């Protein structure tokens, strides 16, 4: 019984030792978050049923591998109107300065029949407009 206790203690100490020696460069922190324009939008079907779910894909271009998709600002501007802005993060660390594209999605599940208008921010004062008819 004592030897089992000693072995368990030794394994626990070694586990803590090896975990604490992990290189801090593996963890990069987000330095800022800002808007990124949505280059294009793909809607599978422009007609759908109430309470069904449809994925709306957006595509954006990022200036380096230190930048990537952070999230959406999804604003109800009216009963059937939505404004969507994408945000990107900027993290510290080593990065390639090559552009890369990323696809992300919003799941839309309407609760009411109507014509829903989506406006996706495309930079400056420009918007990509899509309409989904919910029956």
CSV table of C-alpha atoms in Angstrom, one decimal:
chain,number,residue,atom,x,y,z
A,1,UNK,CA,0.0,0.0,0.0
A,2,UNK,CA,2.9,2.4,0.8
A,3,UNK,CA,4.6,1.7,-2.5
A,4,UNK,CA,1.4,2.4,-4.4
A,5,UNK,CA,1.1,5.7,-2.5
A,6,UNK,CA,4.8,6.6,-3.3
A,7,UNK,CA,4.3,5.8,-7.0
A,8,UNK,CA,1.2,7.9,-7.2
A,9,UNK,CA,2.9,10.8,-5.6
A,10,UNK,CA,5.9,10.5,-7.9
A,11,UNK,CA,3.7,10.4,-11.0
A,12,UNK,CA,1.8,13.5,-9.7
A,13,UNK,CA,5.0,15.4,-9.1
A,14,UNK,CA,6.4,14.5,-12.5
A,15,UNK,CA,3.1,15.5,-14.2
A,16,UNK,CA,3.2,18.9,-12.6
A,17,UNK,CA,6.9,19.4,-13.4
A,18,UNK,CA,6.4,18.6,-17.1
A,19,UNK,CA,3.2,20.6,-17.4
A,20,UNK,CA,4.8,23.7,-15.9
A,21,UNK,CA,7.8,23.5,-18.2
A,22,UNK,CA,5.6,23.9,-21.3
A,23,UNK,CA,6.9,26.6,-23.7
A,24,UNK,CA,4.9,29.8,-23.3
A,25,UNK,CA,5.3,30.5,-27.1
A,26,UNK,CA,2.5,28.0,-27.7
A,27,UNK,CA,0.0,30.5,-26.3
A,28,UNK,CA,-0.6,33.6,-28.3
A,29,UNK,CA,-2.9,36.3,-27.1
A,30,UNK,CA,-5.4,38.4,-29.1
A,31,UNK,CA,-4.3,42.0,-29.2
A,32,UNK,CA,-7.3,43.6,-30.9
A,33,UNK,CA,-10.6,42.9,-32.7
A,34,UNK,CA,-11.9,45.0,-35.6
A,35,UNK,CA,-14.2,44.8,-38.5
A,36,UNK,CA,-13.4,42.7,-41.6
A,37,UNK,CA,-15.3,43.1,-44.8
A,38,UNK,CA,-17.4,40.2,-46.0
A,39,UNK,CA,-16.4,39.5,-49.6
A,40,UNK,CA,-19.3,37.3,-50.6
A,41,UNK,CA,-22.3,35.4,-49.1
A,42,UNK,CA,-23.8,32.1,-50.1
A,43,UNK,CA,-27.4,31.2,-49.2
A,44,UNK,CA,-28.4,27.7,-50.2
A,45,UNK,CA,-32.1,28.5,-50.7
A,46,UNK,CA,-33.9,31.8,-50.9
A,47,UNK,CA,-37.1,30.2,-49.7
A,48,UNK,CA,-37.6,28.2,-46.4
A,49,UNK,CA,-40.2,27.2,-43.8
A,50,UNK,CA,-40.8,28.7,-40.4
A,51,UNK,CA,-38.7,27.0,-37.6
A,52,UNK,CA,-36.4,25.3,-40.1
A,53,UNK,CA,-32.6,26.0,-40.0
A,54,UNK,CA,-30.5,27.3,-42.9
A,55,UNK,CA,-26.7,28.0,-42.8
A,56,UNK,CA,-25.7,31.3,-44.4
A,57,UNK,CA,-22.0,31.2,-45.3
A,58,UNK,CA,-19.8,34.3,-45.5
A,59,UNK,CA,-16.4,34.6,-47.0
A,60,UNK,CA,-13.7,37.1,-45.9
A,61,UNK,CA,-10.0,37.7,-46.7
A,62,UNK,CA,-7.4,38.2,-44.0
A,63,UNK,CA,-4.1,40.0,-44.4
A,64,UNK,CA,-1.9,37.5,-42.5
A,65,UNK,CA,-2.1,34.3,-40.5
A,66,UNK,CA,-2.2,36.4,-37.3
A,67,UNK,CA,-5.7,37.5,-38.4
A,68,UNK,CA,-8.8,35.3,-38.4
A,69,UNK,CA,-12.5,35.2,-37.8
A,70,UNK,CA,-13.6,36.4,-34.4
A,71,UNK,CA,-17.4,36.6,-34.6
A,72,UNK,CA,-20.4,38.4,-36.0
A,73,UNK,CA,-22.4,41.4,-34.9
A,74,UNK,CA,-26.0,40.4,-35.8
A,75,UNK,CA,-28.4,43.3,-35.4
A,76,UNK,CA,-32.2,43.2,-35.8
A,77,UNK,CA,-32.8,46.6,-37.5
A,78,UNK,CA,-36.5,45.8,-38.1
A,79,UNK,CA,-38.9,42.9,-37.8
A,80,UNK,CA,-37.6,41.3,-40.9
A,81,UNK,CA,-34.3,43.2,-41.4
A,82,UNK,CA,-30.8,42.1,-40.2
A,83,UNK,CA,-27.4,43.8,-40.5
A,84,UNK,CA,-24.4,41.5,-40.1
A,85,UNK,CA,-20.9,42.7,-39.6
A,86,UNK,CA,-17.9,40.3,-39.3
A,87,UNK,CA,-15.0,40.9,-36.9
A,88,UNK,CA,-11.4,39.6,-37.1
A,89,UNK,CA,-8.9,39.1,-34.3
A,90,UNK,CA,-5.2,40.2,-34.5
A,91,UNK,CA,-3.0,38.0,-32.3
A,92,UNK,CA,0.7,38.4,-31.5
A,93,UNK,CA,3.4,35.9,-32.5
A,94,UNK,CA,5.1,34.7,-35.7
A,95,UNK,CA,2.8,35.0,-38.8
A,96,UNK,CA,3.0,34.6,-42.5
A,97,UNK,CA,2.0,37.9,-44.3
A,98,UNK,CA,0.2,36.0,-47.0
A,99,UNK,CA,-3.5,36.7,-47.6
A,100,UNK,CA,-5.9,33.8,-46.7
A,101,UNK,CA,-9.6,33.4,-47.1
A,102,UNK,CA,-12.0,31.9,-44.5
A,103,UNK,CA,-15.6,30.8,-44.7
A,104,UNK,CA,-17.8,31.1,-41.6
A,105,UNK,CA,-21.5,30.7,-41.1
A,106,UNK,CA,-24.6,31.9,-39.4
A,107,UNK,CA,-27.5,29.5,-38.7
A,108,UNK,CA,-30.8,31.2,-39.5
A,109,UNK,CA,-34.0,29.8,-37.9
A,110,UNK,CA,-37.0,32.1,-38.5
A,111,UNK,CA,-39.9,32.1,-36.1
A,112,UNK,CA,-42.3,34.1,-38.3
A,113,UNK,CA,-43.4,34.1,-41.9
A,114,UNK,CA,-42.2,37.0,-44.0
A,115,UNK,CA,-39.5,38.4,-46.3
A,116,UNK,CA,-36.2,38.7,-44.4
A,117,UNK,CA,-33.6,41.1,-45.7
A,118,UNK,CA,-30.0,40.5,-44.7
A,119,UNK,CA,-27.3,43.2,-45.2
A,120,UNK,CA,-23.7,42.0,-44.9
A,121,UNK,CA,-21.0,44.7,-44.3
A,122,UNK,CA,-18.7,44.9,-47.3
A,123,UNK,CA,-16.5,47.8,-46.3
A,124,UNK,CA,-17.0,51.5,-46.0
A,125,UNK,CA,-20.7,52.2,-46.6
A,126,UNK,CA,-21.2,49.2,-48.8
A,127,UNK,CA,-23.5,46.2,-48.1
A,128,UNK,CA,-24.3,42.9,-49.8
A,129,UNK,CA,-28.0,42.4,-49.6
A,130,UNK,CA,-29.8,39.0,-49.6
A,131,UNK,CA,-33.4,38.2,-49.1
A,132,UNK,CA,-35.0,34.9,-47.8
A,133,UNK,CA,-38.7,34.3,-48.1
A,134,UNK,CA,-40.1,32.4,-45.1
A,135,UNK,CA,-43.4,30.6,-45.8
